[in-house]
Amino acid sequence: MTDAPPTPLELDGWRHVYSGKVRDLYVPADTPEGGRAERMLVVASDRVSAFDHVLSPGIPDKGVLLTTLSLWWFDQLAGADGGRSIPNHLEPSRLLTRGPDGVPNTPDDVVSLIPDEVIGRAMVVRSLDMQPIECVVRGYLTGSGWAEYLAEGTVCGIRLPEGLSNGDRLPEPIFTPAFKAPMGEHDENISFERTVEIVGAQRAEELRDLSLEIYRRAARTAEARGLILADTKFEFGLDENGVLTLADEVLTSDSSRYWDASAWESGTTPEERMASFDKQIVRDWLAANWPAPREGEPPRLPHEIVERTAARYRELLERLTG
Ligand code: ATP
Ligand code: MG
């Protein structure tokens, strides 16, 4: 990655420890240097990345939109959708109550920990021992999955039926893990066998089964709102009791591909079928305007692309939670 790292905000009561391409991580200021914190503050910025490059300018309100979406999904998966409760990394009291608008209330003790500058785009989470696997689930064929299928007839080593097109629904959702690369390196698609070598057979099965369960549930929820959840990525960590816990952001338009269901049904070209509510708009623009190997400074996103992406992010939130 050639892009300069972002300058993190100074936040009262917190110490900055890490910045990813999109989010900044903080631990309580009284955490000893190098010591383990119980809680963390995850702050989502308006930064947008594509092909592992952070682009300029950011997408207005993206941090708030993605945080709101993530919190809403955590709540759905904690049982609001009628399913069993999936353990997640939000502070336990986070989901206990809901306001009149249906949005979960954040208890005062947790809210008071979130500095004013980042309210709405920050989550207080339990610090977990993260698993080094990005748990990708695909229900539809596109992106890197489509590229591999074209070349080899497989996705992450899983053989698929012949004759599929870009954007087609898969016979059933598949688990296609990636090894989570250290900062600055590309995540690497791996086979299930390789996942077993990294985390052990039992853990690998647990990650796969939980990921598929969450994907199926979320895809049903999305479908009821006229949306297709084409694919998504989860991250899990172990809590202090060794419980596998859903972490990071969930089912956001950064970690997932969402399409409009009616456009997909009636569309004839891949562009018409995959009417995206995610950063595909940015990826497509960058692919067309900055060909591989994409060295040096990426070109600046035009106003029109930024606005269109922001509008689609807002529309996704409204369609899902509205
Ligand atoms: P990328 O830019 O490729 O996404 P990244 O995933 O390292 O890089 P971010 O997503 O911006 O960067 O930062 C979030 C980081 O916080 C990730 O490394 C994620 O694994 C980690 N994380 C998320 N939830 C927790 C948690 N509960 N405990 C510990 N680490 C967490
Ligand atoms: Mg990430």
CSV table of N, CA and C in Angstrom, one decimal, residues 73-203:
chain,number,residue,atom,x,y,z
A,73,TRP,N,-27.6,-4.6,12.4
A,73,TRP,CA,-27.4,-6.0,12.1
A,73,TRP,C,-27.1,-6.8,13.3
A,74,PHE,N,-26.2,-6.3,14.1
A,74,PHE,CA,-25.8,-7.0,15.4
A,74,PHE,C,-27.1,-7.2,16.2
A,75,ASP,N,-28.0,-6.3,16.2
A,75,ASP,CA,-29.3,-6.4,16.9
A,75,ASP,C,-30.1,-7.5,16.3
A,76,GLN,N,-30.2,-7.5,15.0
A,76,GLN,CA,-31.0,-8.5,14.3
A,76,GLN,C,-30.5,-9.9,14.7
A,77,LEU,N,-29.2,-10.0,14.6
A,77,LEU,CA,-28.5,-11.3,14.8
A,77,LEU,C,-28.5,-11.7,16.3
A,78,ALA,N,-28.8,-10.7,17.2
A,78,ALA,CA,-28.9,-11.1,18.6
A,78,ALA,C,-30.3,-11.5,18.9
A,79,GLY,N,-31.1,-11.6,17.9
A,79,GLY,CA,-32.5,-12.2,18.1
A,79,GLY,C,-33.6,-11.3,17.6
A,80,ALA,N,-33.4,-10.1,17.2
A,80,ALA,CA,-34.5,-9.2,16.8
A,80,ALA,C,-35.1,-9.8,15.5
A,81,ASP,N,-34.4,-10.6,14.8
A,81,ASP,CA,-35.0,-11.2,13.5
A,81,ASP,C,-35.7,-12.5,13.8
A,82,GLY,N,-35.8,-12.9,15.1
A,82,GLY,CA,-36.5,-14.1,15.5
A,82,GLY,C,-35.6,-15.3,15.6
A,83,GLY,N,-34.4,-15.2,15.2
A,83,GLY,CA,-33.4,-16.3,15.2
A,83,GLY,C,-32.7,-16.4,16.6
A,84,ARG,N,-31.9,-17.4,16.8
A,84,ARG,CA,-31.1,-17.5,18.0
A,84,ARG,C,-30.1,-16.4,18.2
A,85,SER,N,-29.7,-16.1,19.4
A,85,SER,CA,-28.8,-15.0,19.6
A,85,SER,C,-27.3,-15.4,19.3
A,86,ILE,N,-26.7,-14.7,18.4
A,86,ILE,CA,-25.3,-14.9,18.0
A,86,ILE,C,-24.5,-14.0,18.9
A,87,PRO,N,-23.5,-14.5,19.6
A,87,PRO,CA,-22.7,-13.7,20.5
A,87,PRO,C,-21.9,-12.6,19.6
A,88,ASN,N,-21.9,-11.4,20.1
A,88,ASN,CA,-21.2,-10.4,19.4
A,88,ASN,C,-20.3,-9.5,20.3
A,89,HIS,N,-19.5,-8.7,19.7
A,89,HIS,CA,-18.5,-8.0,20.5
A,89,HIS,C,-18.9,-6.7,21.1
A,90,LEU,N,-20.2,-6.3,20.9
A,90,LEU,CA,-20.6,-5.1,21.6
A,90,LEU,C,-20.7,-5.3,23.1
A,91,GLU,N,-20.5,-4.2,23.8
A,91,GLU,CA,-20.6,-4.3,25.3
A,91,GLU,C,-22.0,-5.0,25.6
A,92,PRO,N,-22.0,-6.0,26.5
A,92,PRO,CA,-23.2,-6.8,26.6
A,92,PRO,C,-24.5,-6.0,26.9
A,93,SER,N,-24.4,-4.9,27.6
A,93,SER,CA,-25.7,-4.2,27.9
A,93,SER,C,-26.2,-3.4,26.7
A,94,ARG,N,-25.4,-3.4,25.6
A,94,ARG,CA,-25.7,-2.6,24.4
A,94,ARG,C,-27.0,-2.8,23.8
A,95,LEU,N,-27.5,-4.1,23.9
A,95,LEU,CA,-28.7,-4.4,23.1
A,95,LEU,C,-29.9,-4.6,23.9
A,96,LEU,N,-29.8,-4.3,25.2
A,96,LEU,CA,-30.9,-4.7,26.1
A,96,LEU,C,-32.2,-3.9,25.9
A,97,THR,N,-32.1,-2.6,25.4
A,97,THR,CA,-33.3,-1.8,25.4
A,97,THR,C,-33.4,-1.2,24.0
A,98,ARG,N,-34.6,-0.8,23.6
A,98,ARG,CA,-34.9,-0.1,22.4
A,98,ARG,C,-35.6,1.2,22.6
A,99,GLY,N,-35.3,2.2,21.8
A,99,GLY,CA,-36.1,3.4,21.8
A,99,GLY,C,-37.4,3.3,21.1
A,100,PRO,N,-38.2,4.3,21.1
A,100,PRO,CA,-39.5,4.3,20.4
A,100,PRO,C,-39.4,4.1,18.9
A,101,ASP,N,-38.2,4.6,18.4
A,101,ASP,CA,-38.0,4.4,16.9
A,101,ASP,C,-37.5,3.0,16.6
A,102,GLY,N,-37.4,2.1,17.6
A,102,GLY,CA,-37.0,0.8,17.3
A,102,GLY,C,-35.5,0.6,17.4
A,103,VAL,N,-34.8,1.7,17.4
A,103,VAL,CA,-33.3,1.7,17.4
A,103,VAL,C,-32.8,1.4,18.8
A,104,PRO,N,-31.9,0.4,19.0
A,104,PRO,CA,-31.5,0.1,20.3
A,104,PRO,C,-30.9,1.2,21.1
A,105,ASN,N,-31.2,1.4,22.3
A,105,ASN,CA,-30.6,2.4,23.1
A,105,ASN,C,-29.2,2.0,23.5
A,106,THR,N,-28.3,2.9,23.6
A,106,THR,CA,-27.0,2.6,24.2
A,106,THR,C,-27.0,3.1,25.6
A,107,PRO,N,-26.7,2.2,26.5
A,107,PRO,CA,-26.8,2.6,27.9
A,107,PRO,C,-25.8,3.7,28.2
A,108,ASP,N,-26.2,4.5,29.2
A,108,ASP,CA,-25.4,5.7,29.5
A,108,ASP,C,-23.9,5.4,29.8
A,109,ASP,N,-23.7,4.3,30.5
A,109,ASP,CA,-22.3,4.1,30.9
A,109,ASP,C,-21.4,3.8,29.6
A,110,VAL,N,-22.0,3.3,28.6
A,110,VAL,CA,-21.3,3.1,27.4
A,110,VAL,C,-21.2,4.3,26.5
A,111,VAL,N,-22.4,5.0,26.4
A,111,VAL,CA,-22.4,6.3,25.6
A,111,VAL,C,-21.4,7.3,26.1
A,112,SER,N,-21.3,7.4,27.5
A,112,SER,CA,-20.5,8.4,28.1
A,112,SER,C,-19.0,8.1,27.7
A,113,LEU,N,-18.7,6.9,27.3
A,113,LEU,CA,-17.3,6.6,26.9
A,113,LEU,C,-17.0,7.1,25.5
A,114,ILE,N,-18.1,7.4,24.7
A,114,ILE,CA,-17.9,7.8,23.3
A,114,ILE,C,-17.7,9.3,23.2
A,115,PRO,N,-16.5,9.7,22.8
A,115,PRO,CA,-16.3,11.2,22.7
A,115,PRO,C,-17.2,11.8,21.7
A,116,ASP,N,-17.7,13.1,22.0
A,116,ASP,CA,-18.6,13.8,21.2
A,116,ASP,C,-18.2,13.8,19.7
A,117,GLU,N,-16.9,14.0,19.4
A,117,GLU,CA,-16.5,14.1,18.0
A,117,GLU,C,-16.8,12.9,17.2
A,118,VAL,N,-17.0,11.8,17.8
A,118,VAL,CA,-17.2,10.5,17.0
A,118,VAL,C,-18.5,9.9,17.3
A,119,ILE,N,-19.4,10.5,18.0
A,119,ILE,CA,-20.7,9.9,18.3
A,119,ILE,C,-21.4,9.6,17.0
A,120,GLY,N,-22.0,8.4,16.9
A,120,GLY,CA,-22.7,8.0,15.7
A,120,GLY,C,-21.8,7.2,14.8
A,121,ARG,N,-20.5,7.3,15.0
A,121,ARG,CA,-19.7,6.5,14.1
A,121,ARG,C,-18.6,5.7,14.9
A,122,ALA,N,-18.9,5.5,16.2
A,122,ALA,CA,-18.0,4.7,17.0
A,122,ALA,C,-18.8,3.7,17.8
A,123,MET,N,-18.1,2.6,18.0
A,123,MET,CA,-18.7,1.5,18.8
A,123,MET,C,-17.7,1.2,20.0
A,124,VAL,N,-18.3,1.0,21.2
A,124,VAL,CA,-17.4,0.4,22.2
A,124,VAL,C,-17.6,-1.1,22.2
A,125,VAL,N,-16.5,-1.8,22.0
A,125,VAL,CA,-16.5,-3.2,21.9
A,125,VAL,C,-15.6,-3.9,22.9
A,126,ARG,N,-15.9,-5.2,23.1
A,126,ARG,CA,-15.0,-6.0,23.9
A,126,ARG,C,-13.8,-6.4,23.1
A,127,SER,N,-12.6,-6.3,23.6
A,127,SER,CA,-11.5,-6.6,22.9
A,127,SER,C,-11.3,-8.1,22.8
A,128,LEU,N,-11.3,-8.7,21.6
A,128,LEU,CA,-11.2,-10.1,21.5
A,128,LEU,C,-9.9,-10.6,20.9
A,129,ASP,N,-9.7,-11.9,21.0
A,129,ASP,CA,-8.5,-12.5,20.4
A,129,ASP,C,-9.0,-12.9,19.0
A,130,MET,N,-8.6,-12.1,18.0
A,130,MET,CA,-9.2,-12.2,16.7
A,130,MET,C,-8.6,-13.5,15.9
A,131,GLN,N,-9.5,-14.1,15.2
A,131,GLN,CA,-9.1,-15.2,14.4
A,131,GLN,C,-8.5,-14.7,13.1
A,132,PRO,N,-7.4,-15.2,12.6
A,132,PRO,CA,-6.8,-14.6,11.4
A,132,PRO,C,-7.5,-15.0,10.1
A,133,ILE,N,-8.7,-15.2,10.1
A,133,ILE,CA,-9.5,-15.7,8.9
A,133,ILE,C,-10.6,-14.7,8.6
A,134,GLU,N,-10.6,-14.3,7.4
A,134,GLU,CA,-11.8,-13.5,6.9
A,134,GLU,C,-12.8,-14.5,6.4
A,135,CYS,N,-13.9,-14.5,7.0
A,135,CYS,CA,-14.9,-15.6,6.7
A,135,CYS,C,-15.9,-15.0,5.7
A,136,VAL,N,-15.6,-15.3,4.4
A,136,VAL,CA,-16.4,-14.8,3.3
A,136,VAL,C,-17.4,-15.9,3.0
A,137,VAL,N,-18.7,-15.4,2.8
A,137,VAL,CA,-19.7,-16.3,2.3
A,137,VAL,C,-20.3,-15.7,1.0
A,138,ARG,N,-20.4,-16.5,-0.1
A,138,ARG,CA,-20.9,-16.1,-1.3
A,138,ARG,C,-22.2,-16.9,-1.7
A,139,GLY,N,-23.2,-16.1,-2.0
A,139,GLY,CA,-24.5,-16.7,-2.4
A,139,GLY,C,-24.6,-16.6,-3.9
A,140,TYR,N,-23.8,-15.6,-4.5
A,140,TYR,CA,-23.9,-15.3,-5.9
A,140,TYR,C,-22.4,-15.3,-6.4
A,141,LEU,N,-22.3,-15.4,-7.7
A,141,LEU,CA,-21.0,-15.5,-8.3
A,141,LEU,C,-20.6,-14.1,-8.9
A,142,THR,N,-19.6,-13.4,-8.4
A,142,THR,CA,-19.1,-12.2,-9.0
A,142,THR,C,-17.8,-11.8,-8.4
A,143,GLY,N,-17.2,-10.7,-8.7
A,143,GLY,CA,-15.9,-10.2,-8.2
A,143,GLY,C,-14.8,-11.2,-8.4
A,144,SER,N,-14.0,-11.4,-7.3
A,144,SER,CA,-12.8,-12.3,-7.4
A,144,SER,C,-13.3,-13.8,-7.6
A,145,GLY,N,-14.5,-14.1,-7.1
A,145,GLY,CA,-15.1,-15.4,-7.3
A,145,GLY,C,-15.3,-15.7,-8.8
A,146,TRP,N,-15.9,-14.7,-9.4
A,146,TRP,CA,-16.2,-14.8,-10.9
A,146,TRP,C,-14.9,-14.9,-11.7
A,147,ALA,N,-13.9,-14.1,-11.3
A,147,ALA,CA,-12.6,-14.2,-12.0
A,147,ALA,C,-12.0,-15.6,-11.9
A,148,GLU,N,-12.0,-16.1,-10.7
A,148,GLU,CA,-11.4,-17.5,-10.5
A,148,GLU,C,-12.2,-18.5,-11.3
A,149,TYR,N,-13.6,-18.4,-11.2
A,149,TYR,CA,-14.4,-19.3,-11.9
A,149,TYR,C,-14.2,-19.3,-13.4
A,150,LEU,N,-14.0,-18.1,-14.0
A,150,LEU,CA,-13.7,-18.0,-15.4
A,150,LEU,C,-12.4,-18.8,-15.8
A,151,ALA,N,-11.4,-18.6,-14.9
A,151,ALA,CA,-10.1,-19.2,-15.2
A,151,ALA,C,-10.0,-20.7,-14.9
A,152,GLU,N,-10.7,-21.1,-13.8
A,152,GLU,CA,-10.5,-22.4,-13.3
A,152,GLU,C,-11.8,-23.3,-13.1
A,153,GLY,N,-12.9,-22.6,-13.2
A,153,GLY,CA,-14.1,-23.3,-13.0
A,153,GLY,C,-14.4,-23.6,-11.5
A,154,THR,N,-13.6,-22.9,-10.6
A,154,THR,CA,-13.8,-23.1,-9.2
A,154,THR,C,-13.8,-21.7,-8.5
A,155,VAL,N,-14.2,-21.7,-7.2
A,155,VAL,CA,-14.1,-20.5,-6.4
A,155,VAL,C,-13.4,-21.0,-5.0
A,156,CYS,N,-12.3,-20.5,-4.8
A,156,CYS,CA,-11.5,-20.9,-3.6
A,156,CYS,C,-11.4,-22.5,-3.6
A,157,GLY,N,-11.2,-23.0,-4.7
A,157,GLY,CA,-11.0,-24.5,-4.8
A,157,GLY,C,-12.3,-25.3,-4.9
A,158,ILE,N,-13.5,-24.6,-4.7
A,158,ILE,CA,-14.7,-25.3,-4.7
A,158,ILE,C,-15.2,-25.4,-6.2
A,159,ARG,N,-15.4,-26.6,-6.7
A,159,ARG,CA,-15.8,-26.7,-8.1
A,159,ARG,C,-17.3,-26.4,-8.2
A,160,LEU,N,-17.6,-25.5,-9.2
A,160,LEU,CA,-19.0,-25.1,-9.4
A,160,LEU,C,-19.5,-25.6,-10.8
A,161,PRO,N,-20.9,-25.7,-10.9
A,161,PRO,CA,-21.4,-26.2,-12.2
A,161,PRO,C,-20.9,-25.3,-13.4
A,162,GLU,N,-20.9,-25.9,-14.5
A,162,GLU,CA,-20.5,-25.2,-15.7
A,162,GLU,C,-21.5,-24.2,-16.2
A,163,GLY,N,-21.1,-23.2,-17.0
A,163,GLY,CA,-22.1,-22.4,-17.7
A,163,GLY,C,-22.7,-21.2,-16.8
A,164,LEU,N,-22.1,-20.9,-15.7
A,164,LEU,CA,-22.6,-19.8,-14.9
A,164,LEU,C,-22.2,-18.5,-15.5
A,165,SER,N,-23.0,-17.4,-15.3
A,165,SER,CA,-22.6,-16.1,-15.7
A,165,SER,C,-22.3,-15.2,-14.5
A,166,ASN,N,-21.6,-14.1,-14.8
A,166,ASN,CA,-21.4,-13.1,-13.8
A,166,ASN,C,-22.7,-12.6,-13.1
A,167,GLY,N,-22.8,-12.8,-11.8
A,167,GLY,CA,-24.0,-12.3,-11.1
A,167,GLY,C,-25.0,-13.4,-10.9
A,168,ASP,N,-24.7,-14.7,-11.3
A,168,ASP,CA,-25.7,-15.8,-11.1
A,168,ASP,C,-25.7,-16.2,-9.7
A,169,ARG,N,-26.9,-16.7,-9.3
A,169,ARG,CA,-27.0,-17.3,-8.0
A,169,ARG,C,-26.4,-18.6,-7.9
A,170,LEU,N,-25.7,-18.9,-6.9
A,170,LEU,CA,-25.0,-20.3,-6.7
A,170,LEU,C,-26.1,-21.3,-6.3
A,171,PRO,N,-25.8,-22.6,-6.6
A,171,PRO,CA,-26.8,-23.6,-6.1
A,171,PRO,C,-27.0,-23.5,-4.6
A,172,GLU,N,-26.0,-23.2,-3.8
A,172,GLU,CA,-26.1,-22.9,-2.4
A,172,GLU,C,-25.0,-22.0,-2.0
A,173,PRO,N,-25.2,-21.3,-0.9
A,173,PRO,CA,-24.1,-20.4,-0.4
A,173,PRO,C,-22.8,-21.2,-0.1
A,174,ILE,N,-21.7,-20.6,-0.4
A,174,ILE,CA,-20.4,-21.3,-0.2
A,174,ILE,C,-19.5,-20.5,0.7
A,175,PHE,N,-18.7,-21.2,1.6
A,175,PHE,CA,-17.8,-20.5,2.5
A,175,PHE,C,-16.4,-20.4,1.8
A,176,THR,N,-15.9,-19.2,1.5
A,176,THR,CA,-14.7,-19.1,0.8
A,176,THR,C,-13.7,-18.2,1.6
A,177,PRO,N,-13.0,-18.8,2.6
A,177,PRO,CA,-12.2,-18.0,3.5
A,177,PRO,C,-11.0,-17.3,2.9
A,178,ALA,N,-10.5,-16.3,3.6
A,178,ALA,CA,-9.3,-15.6,3.2
A,178,ALA,C,-8.4,-15.5,4.4
A,179,PHE,N,-7.1,-15.6,4.2
A,179,PHE,CA,-6.2,-15.4,5.3
A,179,PHE,C,-6.0,-13.9,5.5
A,180,LYS,N,-6.2,-13.5,6.8
A,180,LYS,CA,-6.2,-12.0,7.0
A,180,LYS,C,-4.7,-11.6,7.1
A,181,ALA,N,-4.3,-10.8,6.0
A,181,ALA,CA,-2.9,-10.4,5.9
A,181,ALA,C,-2.6,-9.3,6.9
A,182,PRO,N,-1.4,-9.3,7.4
A,182,PRO,CA,-1.0,-8.1,8.3
A,182,PRO,C,-1.2,-6.8,7.5
A,183,MET,N,-1.3,-5.7,8.3
A,183,MET,CA,-1.6,-4.4,7.7
A,183,MET,C,-0.7,-4.1,6.5
A,184,GLY,N,-1.3,-3.7,5.4
A,184,GLY,CA,-0.6,-3.3,4.2
A,184,GLY,C,-0.4,-4.4,3.2
A,185,GLU,N,-0.8,-5.6,3.6
A,185,GLU,CA,-0.7,-6.7,2.6
A,185,GLU,C,-2.0,-7.1,2.2
A,186,HIS,N,-2.1,-7.8,1.0
A,186,HIS,CA,-3.4,-8.2,0.5
A,186,HIS,C,-3.8,-9.5,1.2
A,187,ASP,N,-5.1,-9.5,1.5
A,187,ASP,CA,-5.7,-10.8,2.1
A,187,ASP,C,-5.6,-11.8,1.0
A,188,GLU,N,-5.4,-13.1,1.4
A,188,GLU,CA,-5.2,-14.1,0.4
A,188,GLU,C,-6.3,-15.2,0.5
A,189,ASN,N,-7.0,-15.4,-0.6
A,189,ASN,CA,-8.0,-16.5,-0.6
A,189,ASN,C,-7.4,-17.8,-0.4
A,190,ILE,N,-8.0,-18.6,0.5
A,190,ILE,CA,-7.4,-19.9,0.9
A,190,ILE,C,-8.5,-21.0,0.8
A,191,SER,N,-8.0,-22.2,0.7
A,191,SER,CA,-9.0,-23.3,0.7
A,191,SER,C,-9.4,-23.6,2.1
A,192,PHE,N,-10.5,-24.5,2.2
A,192,PHE,CA,-10.9,-24.9,3.6
A,192,PHE,C,-9.8,-25.7,4.3
A,193,GLU,N,-9.1,-26.5,3.5
A,193,GLU,CA,-8.0,-27.3,4.0
A,193,GLU,C,-6.9,-26.5,4.7
A,194,ARG,N,-6.6,-25.4,4.0
A,194,ARG,CA,-5.6,-24.4,4.5
A,194,ARG,C,-6.1,-23.8,5.8
A,195,THR,N,-7.4,-23.5,5.8
A,195,THR,CA,-8.0,-22.9,7.0
A,195,THR,C,-7.9,-23.9,8.2
A,196,VAL,N,-8.1,-25.2,7.9
A,196,VAL,CA,-7.9,-26.2,9.0
A,196,VAL,C,-6.5,-26.2,9.5
A,197,GLU,N,-5.5,-26.0,8.6
A,197,GLU,CA,-4.1,-26.0,9.0
A,197,GLU,C,-3.8,-24.8,9.9
A,198,ILE,N,-4.5,-23.7,9.6
A,198,ILE,CA,-4.2,-22.4,10.4
A,198,ILE,C,-4.9,-22.4,11.8
A,199,VAL,N,-6.2,-22.8,11.8
A,199,VAL,CA,-6.9,-22.7,13.1
A,199,VAL,C,-7.3,-24.0,13.7
A,200,GLY,N,-7.1,-25.1,13.0
A,200,GLY,CA,-7.5,-26.5,13.5
A,200,GLY,C,-8.9,-26.8,12.9
A,201,ALA,N,-9.1,-28.1,12.9
A,201,ALA,CA,-10.3,-28.6,12.2
A,201,ALA,C,-11.6,-28.2,12.8
A,202,GLN,N,-11.6,-28.3,14.2
A,202,GLN,CA,-12.8,-28.0,14.9
A,202,GLN,C,-13.2,-26.5,14.7
A,203,ARG,N,-12.2,-25.6,14.9
A,203,ARG,CA,-12.4,-24.2,14.8
A,203,ARG,C,-12.9,-23.8,13.4
